[in-house]
Structures are given as structure tokens and as C-alpha cells.
Short mmCIF file of C-alpha atoms and ligand atoms in Angstrom, two decimals:
data_model
loop_
_atom_site.label_atom_id
_atom_site.label_comp_id
_atom_site.label_asym_id
_atom_site.label_seq_id
_atom_site.Cartn_x
_atom_site.Cartn_y
_atom_site.Cartn_z
CA MET A 1 0.00 0.00 0.00
CA PRO A 2 1.52 3.39 -0.94
CA GLN A 3 1.98 5.88 1.86
CA THR A 4 -1.22 7.85 2.24
CA ARG A 5 -2.33 10.20 4.95
CA TYR A 6 -6.10 10.14 5.32
CA VAL A 7 -7.81 13.05 7.05
CA ILE A 8 -11.53 12.96 7.89
CA ILE A 9 -13.31 16.05 9.21
CA GLY A 10 -16.32 14.92 11.24
CA SER A 11 -16.54 11.88 13.53
CA SER A 12 -20.22 11.02 13.25
CA HIS A 13 -21.96 8.49 10.99
CA ALA A 14 -20.35 9.44 7.68
CA GLY A 15 -16.85 9.82 9.15
CA LEU A 16 -16.92 6.56 11.14
CA SER A 17 -18.35 4.61 8.22
CA ALA A 18 -15.53 5.91 6.02
CA VAL A 19 -12.92 4.79 8.58
CA GLU A 20 -14.35 1.26 8.55
CA ALA A 21 -14.38 1.16 4.76
CA ILE A 22 -10.79 2.43 4.47
CA ARG A 23 -9.63 -0.24 6.91
CA LEU A 24 -11.09 -3.05 4.79
CA THR A 25 -8.48 -2.26 2.13
CA ASP A 26 -5.77 -0.26 3.85
CA ARG A 27 -4.84 -1.50 7.32
CA ASP A 28 -1.62 0.46 7.68
CA ASN A 29 -1.78 4.11 6.76
CA PRO A 30 -2.84 6.60 9.43
CA VAL A 31 -6.35 8.01 9.52
CA PHE A 32 -6.76 11.38 11.25
CA LEU A 33 -10.33 11.80 12.49
CA LEU A 34 -11.25 15.30 13.64
CA THR A 35 -14.27 16.69 15.43
CA GLN A 36 -14.91 20.19 16.68
CA GLU A 37 -16.73 18.80 19.70
CA ASP A 38 -14.85 17.78 22.83
CA THR A 39 -16.40 14.30 22.97
CA LEU A 40 -16.02 10.78 21.68
CA PRO A 41 -18.09 9.98 18.56
CA TYR A 42 -21.86 9.71 19.08
CA SER A 43 -25.02 9.71 17.00
CA PRO A 44 -27.17 12.87 17.00
CA THR A 45 -30.20 10.54 16.88
CA ILE A 46 -29.61 9.61 20.55
CA LEU A 47 -29.89 13.24 21.71
CA PRO A 48 -33.70 13.32 22.27
CA TYR A 49 -33.22 10.44 24.74
CA VAL A 50 -30.52 12.40 26.55
CA VAL A 51 -33.10 15.19 26.82
CA SER A 52 -35.78 12.90 28.30
CA GLY A 53 -33.26 11.27 30.65
CA GLU A 54 -33.72 7.84 29.04
CA ALA A 55 -30.12 7.79 27.78
CA ASP A 56 -27.15 8.29 30.09
CA PRO A 57 -24.93 10.91 28.38
CA GLU A 58 -21.85 9.02 29.63
CA LYS A 59 -22.91 5.90 27.75
CA ILE A 60 -23.95 7.12 24.32
CA PHE A 61 -20.61 6.90 22.54
CA LEU A 62 -20.19 4.79 19.41
CA LYS A 63 -16.45 4.19 19.91
CA ASP A 64 -14.02 4.66 22.78
CA GLU A 65 -10.39 5.82 22.63
CA ASP A 66 -9.07 2.23 22.66
CA ALA A 67 -11.27 1.12 19.76
CA LEU A 68 -10.22 4.15 17.72
CA LYS A 69 -6.55 3.64 18.49
CA GLY A 70 -6.91 -0.09 17.76
CA SER A 71 -8.05 0.71 14.23
CA GLY A 72 -5.14 3.04 13.63
CA VAL A 73 -7.14 6.24 14.05
CA VAL A 74 -5.57 9.40 15.42
CA TYR A 75 -8.62 10.96 17.06
CA ARG A 76 -8.43 14.73 17.44
CA ARG A 77 -11.37 16.06 19.46
CA GLY A 78 -12.15 19.72 20.07
CA GLU A 79 -10.41 20.63 16.80
CA LYS A 80 -12.46 22.97 14.66
CA VAL A 81 -11.40 23.17 11.03
CA VAL A 82 -11.59 26.74 9.73
CA GLY A 83 -10.01 26.52 6.28
CA LEU A 84 -8.84 24.35 3.43
CA ASP A 85 -5.84 24.93 1.15
CA LEU A 86 -6.22 22.70 -1.89
CA HIS A 87 -2.84 23.64 -3.38
CA ALA A 88 -0.90 22.84 -0.24
CA ARG A 89 -3.18 19.85 0.46
CA SER A 90 -3.71 20.97 4.04
CA ILE A 91 -6.48 21.99 6.41
CA ILE A 92 -6.26 24.86 8.86
CA LEU A 93 -7.40 24.36 12.43
CA LYS A 94 -8.80 27.05 14.69
CA SER A 95 -5.73 26.63 16.91
CA GLY A 96 -3.61 27.80 13.94
CA GLU A 97 -2.18 24.35 13.32
CA ILE A 98 -1.89 23.22 9.73
CA LEU A 99 -2.54 19.56 9.03
CA ASP A 100 -1.47 17.99 5.73
CA TYR A 101 -3.48 15.33 3.94
CA ASP A 102 -3.15 13.12 0.90
CA LYS A 103 -6.85 12.23 0.88
CA LEU A 104 -9.46 14.32 2.64
CA LEU A 105 -13.08 13.53 3.52
CA LEU A 106 -15.50 16.32 4.40
CA ALA A 107 -18.08 14.81 6.78
CA THR A 108 -19.04 17.90 8.73
CA GLY A 109 -22.79 17.29 8.69
CA ALA A 110 -25.34 20.04 9.10
CA ALA A 111 -26.22 22.68 11.65
CA PRO A 112 -29.62 24.08 12.72
CA VAL A 113 -30.91 27.22 11.02
CA LEU A 114 -33.17 29.72 12.80
CA PRO A 115 -36.16 30.92 10.75
CA PRO A 116 -36.68 34.65 10.14
CA VAL A 117 -39.25 35.19 12.89
CA GLU A 118 -39.56 38.61 14.49
CA GLY A 119 -37.99 38.68 17.92
CA LEU A 120 -36.38 35.22 17.71
CA GLU A 121 -32.83 36.58 17.77
CA GLY A 122 -33.57 38.40 21.02
CA VAL A 123 -34.94 35.51 23.10
CA SER A 124 -33.13 32.59 24.58
CA CYS A 125 -33.98 29.54 22.53
CA HIS A 126 -32.57 26.05 22.17
CA VAL A 127 -31.63 23.91 19.20
CA LEU A 128 -30.81 20.19 19.19
CA ARG A 129 -27.88 18.99 17.15
CA THR A 130 -24.95 18.37 19.48
CA LEU A 131 -24.45 16.71 22.83
CA GLU A 132 -23.80 20.15 24.27
CA ASP A 133 -27.21 21.30 22.98
CA ALA A 134 -28.90 18.28 24.58
CA LEU A 135 -27.17 18.78 27.93
CA GLY A 136 -28.05 22.48 27.84
CA LEU A 137 -31.68 21.62 27.16
CA ARG A 138 -31.70 19.05 29.94
CA ARG A 139 -30.34 21.62 32.39
CA ALA A 140 -32.94 24.16 31.26
CA MET A 141 -35.71 21.61 31.84
CA GLU A 142 -34.98 21.65 35.56
CA GLY A 143 -37.40 24.19 36.91
CA SER A 144 -39.34 24.36 33.63
CA ARG A 145 -42.88 23.12 33.25
CA SER A 146 -43.69 23.82 29.63
CA ALA A 147 -42.08 23.98 26.20
CA VAL A 148 -42.93 25.14 22.71
CA VAL A 149 -41.24 23.31 19.83
CA LEU A 150 -41.11 25.05 16.46
CA GLY A 151 -41.01 22.61 13.55
CA GLY A 152 -42.74 19.29 12.91
CA GLY A 153 -39.91 17.52 11.09
CA LEU A 154 -38.16 14.47 12.52
CA ILE A 155 -36.02 16.44 14.96
CA GLY A 156 -38.95 18.51 16.23
CA MET A 157 -41.14 15.41 16.66
CA HIS A 158 -38.42 13.46 18.49
CA ALA A 159 -37.71 16.47 20.70
CA ALA A 160 -41.40 17.10 21.49
CA GLU A 161 -41.94 13.48 22.53
CA ASN A 162 -38.88 13.46 24.74
CA LEU A 163 -39.53 16.84 26.35
CA HIS A 164 -42.97 15.42 27.18
CA LYS A 165 -41.41 12.26 28.59
CA GLY A 166 -39.11 14.50 30.61
CA GLY A 167 -42.23 15.89 32.32
CA LEU A 168 -42.98 19.08 30.37
CA LYS A 169 -46.26 20.24 28.88
CA VAL A 170 -45.42 20.53 25.18
CA THR A 171 -46.89 22.44 22.25
CA LEU A 172 -45.51 21.74 18.77
CA VAL A 173 -46.08 24.34 16.07
CA GLU A 174 -45.72 23.49 12.37
CA ALA A 175 -46.28 26.07 9.64
CA LEU A 176 -47.24 23.52 6.96
CA ASP A 177 -50.58 21.77 7.10
CA GLN A 178 -48.99 18.47 8.12
CA ILE A 179 -46.15 17.17 10.25
CA LEU A 180 -43.23 15.15 8.81
CA PRO A 181 -43.56 16.46 5.25
CA GLY A 182 -41.27 14.79 2.73
CA TYR A 183 -41.64 11.41 4.45
CA PHE A 184 -45.35 10.86 5.00
CA ASP A 185 -48.46 11.95 3.13
CA ARG A 186 -51.16 13.96 4.89
CA GLU A 187 -53.14 10.93 5.90
CA ALA A 188 -50.27 9.06 7.56
CA ALA A 189 -49.00 12.28 9.13
CA GLY A 190 -52.51 12.86 10.50
CA LEU A 191 -52.47 9.46 12.22
CA ILE A 192 -49.09 10.22 13.79
CA ARG A 193 -50.30 13.67 14.87
CA ASP A 194 -53.36 12.08 16.53
CA ILE A 195 -51.14 9.74 18.54
CA PHE A 196 -49.15 12.74 19.77
CA ARG A 197 -52.37 14.49 20.76
CA GLU A 198 -53.70 11.39 22.54
CA ASN A 199 -50.48 11.34 24.53
CA GLY A 200 -51.00 14.91 25.68
CA ILE A 201 -48.89 16.92 23.24
CA GLU A 202 -50.60 19.85 21.60
CA VAL A 203 -49.83 19.75 17.86
CA LEU A 204 -50.72 22.82 15.81
CA THR A 205 -50.37 22.41 12.04
CA GLY A 206 -50.85 25.16 9.45
CA SER A 207 -49.89 27.56 12.20
CA VAL A 208 -47.32 30.25 11.47
CA VAL A 209 -45.32 31.92 14.24
CA THR A 210 -45.39 35.68 13.67
CA ARG A 211 -43.43 36.90 16.66
CA VAL A 212 -41.54 35.66 19.69
CA PHE A 213 -40.77 37.64 22.81
CA GLU A 214 -39.94 37.20 26.47
CA ASP A 215 -41.93 38.35 29.44
CA ARG A 216 -40.71 37.81 33.00
CA GLY A 217 -38.37 35.01 31.96
CA ARG A 218 -41.03 33.15 29.96
CA CYS A 219 -41.24 32.89 26.22
CA ILE A 220 -44.35 34.04 24.38
CA VAL A 221 -45.03 32.76 20.88
CA SER A 222 -47.58 34.68 18.78
CA LEU A 223 -49.36 32.72 16.05
CA ASP A 224 -50.99 33.96 12.83
CA SER A 225 -54.36 32.86 14.22
CA GLY A 226 -54.00 35.64 16.79
CA GLU A 227 -53.47 33.09 19.59
CA GLU A 228 -50.42 32.93 21.82
CA ARG A 229 -48.60 30.17 23.64
CA THR A 230 -46.48 30.87 26.69
CA ALA A 231 -43.75 28.47 27.78
CA ASP A 232 -40.64 28.22 29.95
CA LEU A 233 -38.62 26.73 27.10
CA LEU A 234 -38.43 27.33 23.37
CA LEU A 235 -36.85 24.78 21.05
CA VAL A 236 -36.38 25.64 17.39
CA ALA A 237 -36.20 22.68 14.97
CA THR A 238 -37.20 24.23 11.67
CA GLY A 239 -34.38 22.96 9.49
CA VAL A 240 -30.66 22.37 9.04
CA ARG A 241 -28.01 23.61 6.63
CA PRO A 242 -24.77 21.83 5.61
CA ARG A 243 -21.69 23.01 7.50
CA ILE A 244 -19.64 24.34 4.60
CA GLY A 245 -18.62 27.79 5.89
CA PHE A 246 -14.99 26.72 6.30
CA LEU A 247 -14.80 25.94 2.56
CA THR A 248 -15.49 29.52 1.46
CA GLY A 249 -12.88 30.57 -1.10
CA SER A 250 -11.25 27.13 -1.10
CA GLY A 251 -12.26 26.24 -4.67
CA ILE A 252 -14.45 23.28 -3.70
CA ASP A 253 -17.71 23.48 -5.65
CA ALA A 254 -20.79 23.73 -3.46
CA GLU A 255 -24.40 24.79 -3.90
CA GLU A 256 -26.59 23.98 -0.91
CA GLY A 257 -24.03 21.35 0.09
CA VAL A 258 -20.71 20.11 -1.31
CA LEU A 259 -21.31 18.76 -4.81
CA VAL A 260 -20.23 15.13 -5.23
CA ASP A 261 -20.53 12.38 -7.82
CA GLU A 262 -21.61 8.77 -7.32
CA ARG A 263 -18.25 7.95 -5.71
CA MET A 264 -18.59 10.88 -3.31
CA ARG A 265 -15.77 12.70 -5.09
CA THR A 266 -15.92 16.47 -5.00
CA THR A 267 -14.86 18.59 -7.94
CA HIS A 268 -11.31 18.40 -6.66
CA PRO A 269 -9.16 15.24 -6.75
CA ASP A 270 -8.14 14.01 -3.28
CA VAL A 271 -11.22 15.51 -1.63
CA TRP A 272 -14.45 13.60 -0.95
CA ALA A 273 -17.64 14.55 0.91
CA ALA A 274 -20.32 12.37 2.53
CA GLY A 275 -23.38 12.62 4.76
CA ASP A 276 -25.51 15.66 5.55
CA VAL A 277 -22.87 17.98 4.07
CA ALA A 278 -22.93 16.34 0.63
CA GLN A 279 -25.22 17.17 -2.28
CA ALA A 280 -25.24 13.96 -4.30
CA PRO A 281 -27.02 12.55 -7.38
CA ASP A 282 -30.65 11.70 -6.74
CA PHE A 283 -31.97 8.19 -7.46
CA PHE A 284 -35.18 9.28 -9.14
CA ASP A 285 -33.73 12.19 -11.04
CA SER A 286 -30.08 11.52 -11.87
CA GLY A 287 -29.68 14.98 -13.42
CA LYS A 288 -30.28 16.53 -10.00
CA LYS A 289 -28.11 16.61 -6.93
CA ARG A 290 -29.88 16.67 -3.59
CA ILE A 291 -29.18 16.39 0.09
CA HIS A 292 -30.82 13.48 1.85
CA ALA A 293 -29.97 14.32 5.44
CA THR A 294 -30.56 10.96 7.07
CA LEU A 295 -28.51 8.51 9.09
CA VAL A 296 -28.76 5.68 6.53
CA ASN A 297 -27.58 7.99 3.81
CA ALA A 298 -24.63 9.24 5.87
CA VAL A 299 -23.48 5.69 6.63
CA GLU A 300 -23.81 4.60 3.00
CA GLN A 301 -22.10 7.64 1.54
CA GLY A 302 -19.33 7.43 4.15
CA ARG A 303 -18.73 3.80 3.19
CA ILE A 304 -18.54 4.63 -0.52
CA ALA A 305 -16.21 7.57 0.10
CA GLY A 306 -13.94 5.42 2.30
CA MET A 307 -13.80 2.63 -0.29
CA ASP A 308 -12.95 5.07 -3.07
CA MET A 309 -10.32 6.84 -0.97
CA ALA A 310 -8.60 3.52 -0.29
CA GLY A 311 -8.93 2.36 -3.91
CA ASP A 312 -11.17 -0.59 -3.06
CA GLU A 313 -11.94 -2.41 -6.32
CA ALA A 314 -15.16 -3.86 -4.90
CA LEU A 315 -16.73 -0.40 -4.87
CA VAL A 316 -20.15 -0.17 -6.48
CA PRO A 317 -20.94 3.49 -7.18
CA HIS A 318 -23.83 5.02 -5.27
CA PRO A 319 -27.15 4.41 -7.08
CA GLY A 320 -28.39 7.83 -5.98
CA GLY A 321 -29.99 9.03 -2.78
CA ILE A 322 -33.57 8.24 -1.83
CA ALA A 323 -35.63 9.48 1.09
CA MET A 324 -35.54 6.76 3.71
CA ASN A 325 -36.46 6.74 7.35
CA THR A 326 -37.74 4.64 10.18
CA TYR A 327 -39.44 6.45 13.01
CA ARG A 328 -40.46 5.17 16.45
CA PHE A 329 -42.81 7.22 18.60
CA PHE A 330 -44.87 6.41 21.69
CA GLY A 331 -44.42 2.67 21.11
CA HIS A 332 -45.44 2.85 17.44
CA ARG A 333 -43.26 2.24 14.40
CA ALA A 334 -43.40 4.07 11.11
CA PHE A 335 -41.20 4.08 8.06
CA ALA A 336 -41.03 5.74 4.67
CA VAL A 337 -38.85 4.89 1.67
CA GLY A 338 -38.72 6.52 -1.76
CA LEU A 339 -41.54 8.48 -3.35
CA GLY A 340 -44.86 8.76 -1.67
CA GLY A 341 -45.19 11.98 0.27
CA GLU A 342 -47.66 14.46 -1.13
CA ASN A 343 -45.77 14.60 -4.43
CA SER A 344 -46.81 11.28 -5.90
CA GLY A 345 -48.02 13.07 -9.06
CA GLU A 346 -48.78 10.59 -11.81
CA LEU A 347 -47.79 7.58 -9.74
CA SER A 348 -50.30 5.00 -8.63
CA PRO A 349 -50.47 4.71 -4.87
CA HIS A 350 -52.29 1.85 -3.13
CA HIS A 351 -53.56 2.45 0.35
CA LEU A 352 -54.60 0.42 3.30
CA VAL A 353 -55.73 2.43 6.29
CA GLU A 354 -57.04 1.14 9.59
CA LYS A 355 -57.65 3.93 12.04
CA THR A 356 -57.46 1.57 15.00
CA GLY A 357 -54.02 0.60 16.09
CA PRO A 358 -53.54 2.58 13.91
CA ARG A 359 -52.27 0.75 10.89
CA TYR A 360 -51.32 2.33 7.61
CA ARG A 361 -49.74 1.03 4.43
CA LYS A 362 -48.99 2.85 1.23
CA ILE A 363 -47.34 1.31 -1.80
CA VAL A 364 -46.44 3.43 -4.81
CA LEU A 365 -45.86 1.70 -8.15
CA GLN A 366 -44.70 3.10 -11.45
CA GLY A 367 -44.38 1.14 -14.68
CA GLY A 368 -44.59 -2.24 -12.90
CA ARG A 369 -41.92 -1.30 -10.39
CA LEU A 370 -41.97 -0.21 -6.79
CA VAL A 371 -40.90 3.41 -6.31
CA GLY A 372 -42.04 4.08 -2.76
CA ALA A 373 -43.69 2.68 0.34
CA SER A 374 -44.57 3.91 3.78
CA GLY A 375 -46.25 2.38 6.78
CA ILE A 376 -47.32 2.79 10.37
CA ASN A 377 -47.36 -0.37 12.51
CA ASP A 378 -47.18 -2.37 9.30
CA GLY A 379 -45.05 -5.48 8.82
CA MET A 380 -43.18 -4.26 5.74
CA ASP A 381 -39.38 -4.50 5.88
CA PRO A 382 -37.87 -1.09 4.98
CA GLY A 383 -34.57 -2.78 4.02
CA ILE A 384 -36.24 -5.05 1.45
CA ILE A 385 -38.37 -2.17 0.18
CA ALA A 386 -35.25 -0.03 -0.34
CA GLU A 387 -33.47 -2.83 -2.22
CA LEU A 388 -36.45 -3.50 -4.50
CA ILE A 389 -36.55 0.19 -5.37
CA ARG A 390 -32.82 0.61 -5.86
CA ARG A 391 -32.34 -2.54 -7.92
CA LYS A 392 -35.36 -1.54 -10.02
CA ILE A 393 -36.75 -5.04 -9.70
CA PRO A 394 -39.83 -5.56 -11.93
CA LEU A 395 -42.84 -6.96 -10.08
CA GLN A 396 -43.69 -9.02 -13.20
CA GLY A 397 -47.36 -9.72 -12.62
CA LEU A 398 -46.94 -9.88 -8.85
CA GLU A 399 -48.31 -6.36 -8.28
CA GLU A 400 -51.56 -7.46 -6.61
CA ARG A 401 -49.79 -10.04 -4.50
CA PHE A 402 -47.20 -7.48 -3.48
CA ILE A 403 -49.86 -4.95 -2.48
CA SER A 404 -51.64 -7.48 -0.24
CA ASP A 405 -48.47 -9.15 1.12
CA PRO A 406 -45.47 -6.85 0.63
CA LEU A 407 -43.27 -8.66 3.14
CA GLY A 408 -43.68 -12.19 1.77
CA THR A 409 -43.71 -11.14 -1.88
CA GLY A 410 -40.78 -8.80 -1.33
CA ARG A 411 -38.75 -11.68 0.09
CA VAL A 412 -39.60 -13.87 -2.89
CA LEU A 413 -38.57 -11.14 -5.33
CA MET A 414 -35.33 -10.48 -3.49
CA SER A 415 -34.35 -14.13 -3.27
CA ARG A 416 -34.95 -14.52 -7.03
CA THR A 417 -32.62 -11.61 -7.65
CA TRP A 418 -29.96 -12.85 -5.27
CA ARG A 419 -29.99 -16.22 -7.03
C1 FAD B 501 -32.26 15.14 17.31
C2 FAD B 501 -31.99 14.45 16.00
C3 FAD B 501 -32.74 13.35 15.64
C4 FAD B 501 -32.51 12.72 14.42
N1 FAD B 501 -33.26 11.63 14.10
C5 FAD B 501 -33.03 10.99 12.94
C6 FAD B 501 -33.77 9.82 12.60
O1 FAD B 501 -34.66 9.40 13.33
N2 FAD B 501 -33.46 9.20 11.43
C7 FAD B 501 -32.49 9.66 10.59
O2 FAD B 501 -32.23 9.07 9.53
N3 FAD B 501 -31.78 10.77 10.89
C8 FAD B 501 -32.03 11.44 12.03
N4 FAD B 501 -31.29 12.55 12.34
C9 FAD B 501 -30.29 13.02 11.36
C10 FAD B 501 -28.98 12.24 11.48
O3 FAD B 501 -28.51 12.34 12.79
C11 FAD B 501 -27.98 12.81 10.48
O4 FAD B 501 -28.49 12.59 9.17
C12 FAD B 501 -26.61 12.16 10.60
O5 FAD B 501 -26.10 12.32 11.90
C13 FAD B 501 -25.64 12.77 9.60
O6 FAD B 501 -24.36 12.30 9.84
P1 FAD B 501 -23.07 13.08 9.36
O7 FAD B 501 -21.91 12.22 9.73
O8 FAD B 501 -23.22 13.49 7.96
O9 FAD B 501 -23.06 14.46 10.19
P2 FAD B 501 -23.24 14.85 11.70
O10 FAD B 501 -23.89 13.76 12.47
O11 FAD B 501 -23.89 16.19 11.72
O12 FAD B 501 -21.75 15.01 12.25
C14 FAD B 501 -20.91 16.02 11.81
C15 FAD B 501 -19.54 15.88 12.45
O13 FAD B 501 -18.68 16.89 11.92
C16 FAD B 501 -18.04 17.60 12.97
N5 FAD B 501 -17.76 18.96 12.47
C17 FAD B 501 -18.62 19.83 11.88
N6 FAD B 501 -17.98 20.94 11.48
C18 FAD B 501 -16.68 20.80 11.83
C19 FAD B 501 -15.51 21.60 11.70
N7 FAD B 501 -15.53 22.79 11.10
N8 FAD B 501 -14.35 21.13 12.20
C20 FAD B 501 -14.29 19.90 12.79
N9 FAD B 501 -15.36 19.09 12.95
C21 FAD B 501 -16.54 19.53 12.47
C22 FAD B 501 -19.04 17.53 14.12
O14 FAD B 501 -18.40 17.79 15.34
C23 FAD B 501 -19.51 16.08 13.96
O15 FAD B 501 -18.55 15.20 14.50
C24 FAD B 501 -31.50 13.20 13.54
C25 FAD B 501 -30.73 14.30 13.93
C26 FAD B 501 -30.96 14.93 15.13
C27 FAD B 501 -30.14 16.12 15.52
#
């Protein structure tokens, strides 16, 4: 193996997955893994449980120092990268140190963005992205009795449930007319919303926040309906943006995120990007590059980047990103893969809805192929669904059977393909 110095910025899902992939081919060369946070690697998805108290913040780490050292990783925590010099093949740390690389992976993820709401800048509000955010929120919960959560995406929903479990009276405000847009259609989202309401969380959809202000230490949220909600805590979860500020002027091409191809290569040789920071080809529209900011995507892209960085010949280029998520809430299980939100357009969706339970199943077919599926408390296997979509497996006359028994038929179709 030629001498190569790997540097990875970001020690979360994409970064760790890349380390594992590099080590499958290259066991010798050093891998420098940097994070701006002063912690061991962890998953942001655990943070809501740190907030509720269900997860012990001392026990959430994905790797310890020994495991990292054992795989030849030089772990540099608390090291913020502030610049990149492509000519010198080096990154610049906030401390002033310059670190050289031969191959560099950008896996810096995304950071919360505050919406342009009058007064928001002037009040104390929380976001939830880092362990520090979660610990800060947990501290603020002591002595608090109520919370308002802005945003009904995955992070807002997880946070609302766990603030509630932590003993607070919670109101969630979503400007769109449904929660979890992009994953679930209105009907499925309505079932999830009802479960939140039954559990005591107030969920307001189609409700726009017009102003936020503080009065005697409490936060007051004015809504476009003219109503107000007053709470001890305000959590903003209205969206995230890729962390690419440190690349300004570097010459790396970026739009919303860092532009990459199906091998996670950026426009510059020796630099790759993966995870929430990367804007990669889309599965359904290969001419477009999109960000799919999910855990599965970060792991997959990190693996592909790592394999390519190490020159692994087994690499199969990324087939393109698809929306994919599993979601557990109040003892229920939901998932969504591929197309099927409100934008089904000309596609033919098949529904099964049972309000009790509740149970929900939606299967979206196009031209004899599966292009999307979602479910609540349904036995479908999201892994099989994703593979059927990605491998473009024709249902070949099994459409009806698949609609009534997606799990069994999906297994049959997959085993035929594997053979
Ligand atoms: C509360 C919450 C709940 C979520 N729930 C789900 C879920 O249910 N399902 C799902 O699919 N996804 C969920 N997500 C999203 C998921 O966590 C992300 O898609 C995933 O973590 C992306 O991984 P990543 O490695 O790309 O980036 P990140 O996890 O964001 O990690 C970025 C890393 O880069 C480091 N970094 C950033 N900038 C710098 C810098 N300048 N210098 C040095 N280091 C830097 C950070 O310290 C960190 O180590 C959730 C996220 C949150 C916050």
C-alpha cells in the first residue's frame, strides 16, 4: 500500500463509516479523524433520549479511545477546522495548526438554522444537534414546566416526545398543514399527529409563528391565528443547513451542500464529501443533486467515500440518494422509503388504512416497479423495500400479490434476484 495520509473532518456516521471502509483495504496508513466537539463519537439521533433522561450521556458513545486507536485512528477532538488549502493539500485548524493530507473527507454534517421570525434573535432559545445542545436543554428543563417546539420535522417530533417524557407540557407548532412532510403523506402524518395528541402533546399544524418575545423570563409565541402560547422553554427545529462555511474561497464546488458524484468525489481530486454535508445525485432524477440528510444515507455515503479513498476495487458506485427513514414514537413504528409523500403526481399509490391501532400502508408503483412505500405499525421490511426500489426489480405480474403481502412477496422477489 503506498503511503497515504487520510484526514476525515467529522466523527459522526459518515466519518466513522468511512474509517471502517478504508480499513477493509488499507490497514496500515494513518487516519486522522477530527471533530470540533470535545467528545467521543456519538449519533445525533440519541440526543432526544438524553433530553428525556432515558439515555445516560456518559454511555452514548459509538467508539471509545481504545477502539479508535486499535483501528489506527488518530482521534483529534475539540479541533475545529476553519479553512482548506487545496494547493498545499492541508487543512487549517482554529488553533492555527496546519494539518497535511493526501486524501481528505468532508463529513461535517449540518447545523440548525433559525427561521426569520420577528424577535427570535432576542430571546433565549434552544436547538438540538450536538451533545452540548442536549445537555443544555436538559439543564434548562430543571425548573421548567412547559415547552414550545417550532417545527414538525423528525427532529422537532423526536424532541417534542422526549420533552414530554421529561415531564414538560409541550406544544408543537408546524407552519405547513402536516407534520413530517417529505416522508409521509397527509393521511399518515394525520395518524401520527393524533397519537401525539392522545399522549397529551398539543400539535398545531398550518400555524405560522409571527413573533416571539420574552416576558418575565417566559417565552411568548404569537401565532398567525392571533393566539399565543407561553412556555418556559423554546426549542427551534425548523431545518438544518450543511456546514460548509470553512470551505469559502477554497475552490471546492458547493451549492446547498458540497457537490459530489456517485463515488462521493468532490470537484477536486483528493477531496471527498459524505453525509448531511454532501449534495449527491438523486436516485429518481439523476440529473439533479440533492441532500438526503438521514442517518442511513450518511453511513452509506461514508462507506462509498472510504472505499474510493482507499482504492477498493469492490466499490459499487452510489445508485443515488432516496428518502428513507424509520421512526419510532410512543411505542409505534413508522417508516417511509422513496416516493410517496404528497408529491406522488402521476404515480399509482395503493392504500390500506385502519384507524385503529392505527395501521397504515402505502405502496407506490410506477411502470410495474416499486418506487415508494410507507407504513405505520405495518409489517413491511424497509430494508427489502429499499433494495427492491434501488435494484429496479420488476414486479412481473406480482403487483396485486405485493400490495396485499409486501413482506412475503418482497422476500420472494429479493431471493430470485440474489440467485
Ligand atoms: C435530534 C436528532 C434526531 C434525528 N433523528 C433521525 C432519525 O430518526 N433518522 C435519521 O435518519 N436521521 C435522524 N437525524 C439526522 C442524522 O442524525 C444525520 O443525518 C446524521 O447524523 C448525519 O451524519 P453526518 O456524519 O453526515 O453528520 P453529523 O452527524 O452532523 O456530524 C458532523 C460531524 O462533523 C463535525 N464537524 C462539523 N464541522 C466541523 C468543523 N468545522 N471542524 C471539525 N469538525 C466539524 C461535528 O463535530 C460532527 O462530528 C437526527 C438528527 C438529530 C439532531
